Amino acid sequence: MEALNLDDAPPPQVLGQPPQQNQQLPPQMFTTAAQLLDLTDKKLMVSLRDGRKLIGVLRSWDQFANLVLQQTIERIFVPSLSPSEPGLFADVPRGIFLVRGENVTLLGEIDLDKDDDTPTGYERADVEVVHRLWRERKGREAKRERGRRARLLREVGFEGEVLGEGG
Amino acid sequence: MLFFSFFKTLVDQEVTVELKNDILLRGTLKSVDQYLNIKLDQISVVDELKYPHLSSVKNVFIRGSVVRYVHLPGNAVDTALLEDATRREAANSGGKAK
């Protein structure tokens, strides 16, 4: 540590300017904490492993990327099935979230200039409508997936009760 | 720690990160940590229309565990140096294990 003395002149600092940054970045710059520090109190889009999209203000976090989000909304997207029609999206108010880090895939800082823009090819719609469409779509996909899985299992010799989700 | 050090040498380079959910993100590598979490600045999304949630996002923090590939600029990688470092690391850790 540097030996400082009361008689030393204070470090030169220009008013209104931050202190000069070291050209060689110190190793603590490369921790998860340092990476999340400058996202704190920012409005973020958090994409979860199950495909959900949360938008909220990052208030706290730790080294595992466990996150606390405030004023969170969940944004549900339903892509359109034909190129001539726009997809739909809606926001559901959710409140405060504590997200366990393992479920996070990506955090994006929202550009506040573009925040109110509607995503290309999408239109805002009523929450009820979007939610119903989304559930129908999910249900159909799950059914198709069950069918596919059953067929694959049958091909390799599994039969009867072993098929399907329950087992 | 070798890949952590390696990625640190690539800071400020343009890279493309492919996630396990098939999203491809191109951007400037801003920072990396011991879990190989990655921070990208000025991102552009390949096939952006398919991922509307990223349309108003300018920089991202990607959790290391969801990364499938990182595409690197070839001229920024000194493969000979990397080979050397790998041998050195292997020699060191081999000594420790015994």
XYZ file of C-alpha atoms in Angstrom:
265
model
C 0.000 0.000 0.000
C 1.064 3.534 -0.743
C 2.488 5.439 2.247
C 0.371 8.564 2.465
C 1.157 11.635 4.488
C -1.131 14.400 5.687
C 1.210 16.961 4.114
C 0.885 15.395 0.673
C -0.872 17.425 -1.948
C -4.303 16.029 -2.821
C -4.461 14.069 -6.088
C -5.016 16.383 -9.016
C -8.641 16.273 -10.107
C -10.430 18.389 -12.660
C -13.812 19.487 -11.407
C -16.765 17.885 -13.114
C -14.657 15.065 -14.546
C -14.368 11.528 -13.194
C -10.916 10.438 -12.039
C -8.714 9.026 -14.809
C -9.301 5.337 -15.423
C -6.435 2.948 -15.399
C -5.562 1.813 -18.910
C -4.830 -1.752 -17.768
C -8.096 -3.001 -16.300
C -7.758 -4.551 -12.841
C -8.785 -8.225 -12.502
C -11.848 -7.415 -10.378
C -13.319 -5.799 -13.509
C -13.850 -9.326 -14.808
C -16.202 -10.665 -12.156
C -19.923 -11.252 -12.569
C -20.463 -8.556 -9.960
C -18.607 -5.958 -12.010
C -20.582 -6.882 -15.106
C -23.935 -6.542 -13.368
C -22.997 -3.447 -11.388
C -23.544 -1.049 -14.268
C -26.900 -2.666 -15.088
C -28.220 -2.002 -11.582
C -31.284 0.285 -11.451
C -31.603 0.057 -15.233
C -34.662 -1.164 -17.085
C -33.838 -4.605 -18.401
C -35.342 -7.288 -20.570
C -34.672 -10.651 -18.952
C -35.096 -13.722 -21.072
C -35.646 -16.920 -19.078
C -34.810 -20.499 -19.938
C -38.488 -21.411 -20.353
C -38.877 -18.695 -22.984
C -40.560 -16.074 -20.810
C -39.628 -12.436 -21.280
C -39.650 -10.199 -18.234
C -39.141 -6.450 -18.316
C -38.289 -4.721 -15.059
C -35.833 -2.617 -13.119
C -32.810 -4.524 -11.779
C -32.490 -3.768 -8.070
C -30.208 -6.488 -6.719
C -28.154 -9.469 -7.856
C -25.301 -11.755 -6.817
C -22.467 -13.737 -8.387
C -24.836 -16.468 -9.685
C -26.912 -13.864 -11.554
C -29.788 -14.378 -9.114
C -31.781 -11.211 -9.753
C -34.333 -9.006 -8.061
C -36.546 -7.148 -10.511
C -38.958 -4.381 -9.591
C -42.028 -3.142 -11.488
C -41.816 -6.229 -13.629
C -44.093 -6.913 -16.536
C -44.180 -10.118 -18.523
C -44.397 -9.548 -22.255
C -46.144 -12.303 -24.165
C -45.509 -12.617 -27.892
C -47.675 -14.606 -30.274
C -45.973 -14.804 -33.683
C -48.275 -14.571 -36.671
C -48.885 -17.689 -38.730
C -49.131 -15.910 -42.076
C -46.665 -13.314 -43.366
C -49.474 -10.882 -44.249
C -50.680 -10.522 -40.660
C -48.759 -8.971 -37.773
C -47.887 -10.976 -34.671
C -49.428 -9.870 -31.385
C -47.983 -8.989 -28.017
C -49.289 -7.885 -24.630
C -47.892 -6.895 -21.235
C -49.004 -8.504 -17.989
C -48.109 -6.609 -14.787
C -46.312 -8.996 -12.401
C -44.661 -6.900 -9.667
C -41.468 -7.955 -7.898
C -39.496 -10.982 -9.038
C -36.616 -12.865 -7.511
C -35.226 -14.920 -10.371
C -32.877 -17.798 -9.631
C -29.764 -17.360 -11.762
C -29.827 -20.750 -13.461
C -33.073 -19.789 -15.203
C -31.644 -16.658 -16.769
C -30.421 -16.890 -20.336
C -29.870 -13.263 -21.162
C -30.230 -9.780 -19.731
C -30.603 -6.894 -22.125
C -30.452 -3.242 -21.229
C -33.373 -1.496 -22.894
C -32.555 1.484 -25.040
C -34.960 4.018 -23.545
C -35.169 5.856 -26.878
C -36.588 2.727 -28.481
C -38.549 1.533 -25.453
C -41.931 2.711 -26.720
C -41.390 1.439 -30.258
C -43.482 -1.508 -31.305
C -41.306 -4.425 -32.435
C -41.273 -4.820 -36.241
C -44.018 -7.142 -37.440
C -45.921 -7.001 -34.158
C -48.956 -5.157 -32.814
C -50.023 -4.539 -29.253
C -53.270 -6.319 -28.428
C -55.553 -6.993 -25.492
C -53.986 -9.123 -22.748
C -56.918 -11.553 -22.658
C -56.796 -12.105 -26.401
C -53.037 -12.612 -26.529
C -53.068 -14.914 -23.507
C -55.813 -17.081 -24.994
C -54.015 -17.321 -28.364
C -50.769 -18.120 -26.593
C -52.373 -20.921 -24.544
C -53.994 -22.423 -27.650
C -50.699 -22.276 -29.516
C -48.818 -23.891 -26.602
C -51.451 -26.605 -26.263
C -51.197 -27.505 -29.935
C -47.397 -27.553 -29.798
C -47.390 -29.767 -26.695
C -49.814 -32.185 -28.354
C -47.681 -32.373 -31.483
C -44.573 -32.925 -29.345
C -46.277 -35.758 -27.399
C -47.232 -37.408 -30.683
C -43.713 -37.098 -32.031
C -42.201 -38.503 -28.861
C -44.611 -41.446 -28.811
C -43.781 -42.252 -32.428
C -40.037 -42.116 -31.790
C -40.334 -44.320 -28.718
C -42.480 -46.803 -30.616
C -39.840 -46.982 -33.332
C -37.235 -48.123 -30.821
C -39.523 -50.685 -29.212
C -41.280 -48.934 -26.287
C -45.001 -49.577 -26.049
C -48.216 -48.857 -24.167
C -48.055 -47.070 -20.809
C -44.430 -46.066 -21.127
C -45.413 -43.664 -23.905
C -46.520 -40.159 -23.133
C -45.594 -37.779 -20.363
C -46.749 -39.550 -17.191
C -44.042 -42.221 -16.706
C -8.706 -20.363 -16.315
C -7.109 -20.578 -19.764
C -10.265 -19.737 -21.680
C -11.086 -16.942 -19.288
C -7.665 -15.395 -20.003
C -8.114 -16.070 -23.690
C -11.471 -14.287 -23.815
C -9.976 -11.364 -21.920
C -7.565 -10.842 -24.825
C -10.582 -10.598 -27.167
C -12.230 -7.673 -25.367
C -13.332 -4.946 -27.827
C -13.410 -7.409 -30.715
C -16.521 -8.092 -32.735
C -17.834 -11.594 -31.984
C -20.968 -13.617 -32.703
C -22.446 -15.634 -29.855
C -24.768 -18.526 -30.556
C -27.042 -19.461 -27.664
C -28.469 -22.863 -26.863
C -31.910 -21.572 -27.861
C -30.493 -20.891 -31.365
C -30.401 -17.098 -31.093
C -27.354 -15.569 -32.800
C -26.120 -12.261 -31.381
C -23.367 -10.195 -32.942
C -21.723 -7.434 -30.951
C -18.584 -5.985 -29.423
C -17.227 -8.136 -26.585
C -17.149 -5.806 -23.602
C -16.340 -8.132 -20.756
C -16.126 -11.724 -19.614
C -15.867 -13.331 -16.172
C -14.795 -16.607 -14.578
C -18.034 -18.385 -15.584
C -17.549 -17.122 -19.148
C -20.606 -14.915 -18.794
C -20.344 -12.501 -21.684
C -21.267 -8.874 -22.110
C -21.870 -7.565 -25.618
C -22.331 -3.969 -26.696
C -24.113 -2.596 -29.774
C -25.746 -5.889 -30.542
C -27.412 -6.931 -33.733
C -29.550 -10.030 -33.817
C -29.347 -12.431 -36.739
C -32.933 -13.030 -37.917
C -34.176 -10.158 -35.774
C -37.832 -10.483 -36.838
C -37.981 -13.874 -35.130
C -36.911 -12.405 -31.778
C -39.055 -9.280 -31.223
C -38.098 -9.051 -27.540
C -34.574 -7.996 -28.532
C -35.635 -5.120 -30.789
C -35.155 -2.369 -28.186
C -32.100 -3.878 -26.501
C -28.706 -2.254 -27.030
C -26.350 -4.303 -24.867
C -26.671 -7.728 -23.293
C -25.293 -9.841 -20.482
C -25.336 -13.497 -21.528
C -25.088 -16.195 -18.878
C -22.142 -18.444 -19.729
C -24.165 -21.617 -19.216
C -26.480 -20.870 -22.169
C -23.752 -20.212 -24.741
C -23.303 -22.855 -27.430
C -20.638 -21.231 -29.608
C -18.645 -18.041 -29.788
C -17.597 -17.196 -33.334
C -14.321 -15.273 -33.212
C -12.540 -13.066 -35.707
C -9.771 -15.295 -37.054
C -7.115 -12.590 -37.157
C -7.581 -11.805 -33.458
C -6.573 -15.328 -32.397
C -2.913 -16.265 -32.152
C -3.317 -20.034 -32.451
C 0.394 -20.748 -31.909
C 0.318 -18.815 -28.637
C -2.892 -20.561 -27.619
C -1.333 -23.966 -28.297
C 1.682 -23.052 -26.182
C -0.504 -21.837 -23.346
C -2.568 -25.026 -23.501
C 0.558 -27.213 -23.252
C 1.867 -25.144 -20.371
C -1.448 -25.339 -18.538
C -1.701 -29.093 -19.172
C 1.846 -29.585 -17.871
C 1.092 -27.520 -14.759
C -2.210 -29.155 -13.880
C -0.804 -32.628 -14.683
C 1.914 -32.020 -12.084
C -0.678 -30.941 -9.503
C -2.921 -33.961 -9.994
C -0.095 -36.441 -9.186
